[in-house]
Coordinates of C-alpha atoms in Angstrom, one line a residue:
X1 CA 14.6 62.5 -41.6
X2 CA 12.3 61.5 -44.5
X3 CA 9.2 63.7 -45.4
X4 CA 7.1 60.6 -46.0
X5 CA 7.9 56.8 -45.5
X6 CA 6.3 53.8 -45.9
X7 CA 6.9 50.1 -46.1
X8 CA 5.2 49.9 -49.9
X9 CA 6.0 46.7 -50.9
X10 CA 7.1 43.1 -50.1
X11 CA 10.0 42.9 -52.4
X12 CA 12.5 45.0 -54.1
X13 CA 11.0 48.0 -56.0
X14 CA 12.5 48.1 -59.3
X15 CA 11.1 51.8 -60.8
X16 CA 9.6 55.0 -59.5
X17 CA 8.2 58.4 -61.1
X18 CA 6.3 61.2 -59.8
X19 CA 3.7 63.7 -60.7
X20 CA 1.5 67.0 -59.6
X21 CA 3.2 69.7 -58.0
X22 CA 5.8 71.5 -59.9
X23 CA 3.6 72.7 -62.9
X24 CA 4.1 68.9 -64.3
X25 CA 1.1 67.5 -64.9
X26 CA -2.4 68.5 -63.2
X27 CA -3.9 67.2 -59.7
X28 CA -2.4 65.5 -56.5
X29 CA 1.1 64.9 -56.5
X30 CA 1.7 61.4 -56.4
X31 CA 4.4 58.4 -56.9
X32 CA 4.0 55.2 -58.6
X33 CA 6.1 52.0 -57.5
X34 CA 6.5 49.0 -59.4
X35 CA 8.1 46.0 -57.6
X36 CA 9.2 42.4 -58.5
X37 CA 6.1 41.0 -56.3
X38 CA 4.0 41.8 -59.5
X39 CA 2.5 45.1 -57.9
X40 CA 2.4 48.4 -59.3
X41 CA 0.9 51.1 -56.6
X42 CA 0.0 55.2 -56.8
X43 CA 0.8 56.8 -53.2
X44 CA -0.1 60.2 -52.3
X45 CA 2.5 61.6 -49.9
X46 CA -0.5 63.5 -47.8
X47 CA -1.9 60.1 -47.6
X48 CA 0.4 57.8 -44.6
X49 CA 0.9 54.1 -44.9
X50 CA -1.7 53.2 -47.7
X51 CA -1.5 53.9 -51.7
X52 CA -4.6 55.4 -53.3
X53 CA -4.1 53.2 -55.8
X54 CA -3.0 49.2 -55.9
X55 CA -2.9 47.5 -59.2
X56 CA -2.2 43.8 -59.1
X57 CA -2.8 40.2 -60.5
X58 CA -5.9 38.5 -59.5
X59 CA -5.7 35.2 -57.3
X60 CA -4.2 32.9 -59.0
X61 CA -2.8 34.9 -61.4
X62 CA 1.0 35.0 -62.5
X63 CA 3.0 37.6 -60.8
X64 CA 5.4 39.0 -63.3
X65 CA 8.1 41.1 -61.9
X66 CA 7.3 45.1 -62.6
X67 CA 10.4 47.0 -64.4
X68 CA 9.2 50.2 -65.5
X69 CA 6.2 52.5 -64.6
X70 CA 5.6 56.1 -65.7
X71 CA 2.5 58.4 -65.3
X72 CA 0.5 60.0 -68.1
X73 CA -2.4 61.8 -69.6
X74 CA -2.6 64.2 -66.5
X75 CA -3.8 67.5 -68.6
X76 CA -6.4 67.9 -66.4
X77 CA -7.5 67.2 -62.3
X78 CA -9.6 64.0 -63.4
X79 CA -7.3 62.3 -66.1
X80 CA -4.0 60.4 -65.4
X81 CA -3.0 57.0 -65.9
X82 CA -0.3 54.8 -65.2
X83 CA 1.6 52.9 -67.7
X84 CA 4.0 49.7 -66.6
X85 CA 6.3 47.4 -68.2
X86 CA 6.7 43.6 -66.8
X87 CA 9.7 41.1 -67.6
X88 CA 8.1 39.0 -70.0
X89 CA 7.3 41.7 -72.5
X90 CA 3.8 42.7 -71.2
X91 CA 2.5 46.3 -71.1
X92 CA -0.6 47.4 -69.1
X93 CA -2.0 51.0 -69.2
X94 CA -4.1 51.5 -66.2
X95 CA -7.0 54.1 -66.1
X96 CA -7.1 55.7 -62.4
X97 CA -9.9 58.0 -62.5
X98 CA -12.1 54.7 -63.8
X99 CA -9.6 52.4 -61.9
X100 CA -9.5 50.0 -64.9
X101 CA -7.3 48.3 -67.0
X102 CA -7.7 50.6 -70.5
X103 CA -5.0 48.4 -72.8
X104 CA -2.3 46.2 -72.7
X105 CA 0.0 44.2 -75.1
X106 CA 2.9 41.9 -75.3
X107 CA 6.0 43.5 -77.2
X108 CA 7.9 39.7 -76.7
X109 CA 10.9 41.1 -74.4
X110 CA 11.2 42.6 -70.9
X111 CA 10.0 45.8 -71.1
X112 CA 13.2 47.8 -69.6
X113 CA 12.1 51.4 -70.0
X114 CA 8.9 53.5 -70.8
X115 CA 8.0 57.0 -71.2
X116 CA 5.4 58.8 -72.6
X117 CA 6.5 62.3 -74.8
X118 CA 4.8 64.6 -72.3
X119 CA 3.0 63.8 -68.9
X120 CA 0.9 66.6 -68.9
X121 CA -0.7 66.7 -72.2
X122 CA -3.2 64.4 -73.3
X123 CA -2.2 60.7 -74.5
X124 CA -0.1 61.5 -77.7
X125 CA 2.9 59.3 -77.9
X126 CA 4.6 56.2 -75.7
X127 CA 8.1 55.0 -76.1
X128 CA 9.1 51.1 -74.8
X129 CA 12.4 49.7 -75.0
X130 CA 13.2 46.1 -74.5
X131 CA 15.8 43.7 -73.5
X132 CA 17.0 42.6 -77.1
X133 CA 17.8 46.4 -78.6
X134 CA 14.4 47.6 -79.5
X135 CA 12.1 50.0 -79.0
X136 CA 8.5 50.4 -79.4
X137 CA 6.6 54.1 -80.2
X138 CA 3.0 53.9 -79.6
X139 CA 0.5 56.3 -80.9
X140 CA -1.8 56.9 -78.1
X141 CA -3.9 58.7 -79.8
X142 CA -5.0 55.9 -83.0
X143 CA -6.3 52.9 -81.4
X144 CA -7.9 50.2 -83.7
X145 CA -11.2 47.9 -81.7
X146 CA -9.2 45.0 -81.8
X147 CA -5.6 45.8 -82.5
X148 CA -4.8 48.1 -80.1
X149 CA -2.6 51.4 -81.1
X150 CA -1.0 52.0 -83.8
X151 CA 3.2 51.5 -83.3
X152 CA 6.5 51.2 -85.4
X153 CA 9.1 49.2 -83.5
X154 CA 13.0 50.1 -84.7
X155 CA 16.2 47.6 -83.6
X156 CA 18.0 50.6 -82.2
X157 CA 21.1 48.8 -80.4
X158 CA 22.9 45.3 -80.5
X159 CA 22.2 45.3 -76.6
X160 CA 19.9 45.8 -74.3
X161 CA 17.8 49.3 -74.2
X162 CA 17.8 50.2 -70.5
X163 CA 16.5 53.5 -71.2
X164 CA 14.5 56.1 -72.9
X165 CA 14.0 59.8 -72.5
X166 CA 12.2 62.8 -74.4
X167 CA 13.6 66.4 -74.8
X168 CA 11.3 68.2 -72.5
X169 CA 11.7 71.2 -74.9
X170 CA 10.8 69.2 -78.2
X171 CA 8.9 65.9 -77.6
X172 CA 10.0 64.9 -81.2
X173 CA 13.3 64.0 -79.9
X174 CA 14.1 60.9 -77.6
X175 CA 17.1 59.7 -76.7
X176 CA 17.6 55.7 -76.0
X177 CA 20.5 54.4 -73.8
X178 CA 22.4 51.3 -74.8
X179 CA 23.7 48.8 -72.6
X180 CA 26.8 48.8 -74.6
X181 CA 27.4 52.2 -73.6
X182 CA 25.8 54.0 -76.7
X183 CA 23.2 56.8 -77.0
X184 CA 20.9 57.3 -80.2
X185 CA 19.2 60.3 -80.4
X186 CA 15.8 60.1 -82.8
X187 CA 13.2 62.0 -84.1

């Protein structure tokens, strides 16, 4: 029997990720969803059948089909925000404690995979990787007015890069999974 179901979305829900509890991250333990209806929501298992938080194109709007989400910026009970990739290359980072959208930018590809270096630390680094081999590091922590943040993109496979992941003991260290079947470990 599940501890906590709910009918979340209307179609399929393409990534997941969870903080709180644990020691990871500060305040509520929540899940993010992101599904191909264009929807990304925050649900709070104490919570039943509604998410505390539901983030989705206005009327009229495109809806692009969600990929990747992943929570952030949760050093403290008041901060966290939510970061997720869409299929045409678009990346949102969405504020919950102002329940705004704080940035967003268009890296050209489907945005497959993206992490942040620690979840429970403020903002410092943010890693997307993309449908045609590369990724993108973000420095969450240098934003220009009008340019955004400062980033270095690298051509790290000849396929697709379905994945990324940080060394939870060193957050120098990520490792990017090809979808030719190779792994590139960088610093």
């Amino acid at each position: 029997i599940p501890v906590y179901s709910v009918k979340g979305h209307k179609e399929i829900i393409n990534a997941i990720d969870g903080i709180g509890g644990l020691g990871i991250g500060e305040g509520a333990p929540e899940i993010v969803t992101g599904s191909r209806d264009g929807t990304v929501k925050v649900w709070d298992s104490r919570q039943k059948d509604d998410p505390v938080a539901n983030m989705e194109p206005a009327q009229g709007e495109n809806r692009r089909d969600c990929w990747t989400v992943t929570f952030g910026n949760a050093y403290n009970q008041e901060e966290r925000v939510v970061c997720a990739g869409y299929d045409n290359g678009d990346i949102k980072l969405f504020d919950l404690r102002n329940m705004s959208l704080q940035w967003e930018t268009n890296i050209k590809n489907g945005v497959c995979s993206l992490e942040f270096d620690r979840k429970d630390i403020r903002m410092n680094k943010l890693v997307a990787t993309s449908l045609e081999g590369k990724f993108h590091v973000f420095d969450m922590r240098t934003q220009h007015p009008t340019k955004g943040f400062a980033s270095v993109s690298e051509k790290a496979h000849k396929s697709t890069v379905w994945q990324v992941r940080h060394l939870p003991q060193n957050r120098e260290l990520f490792l990017t999974a090809g979808g030719a079947g190779s792994l590139h470990l960088w610093k």
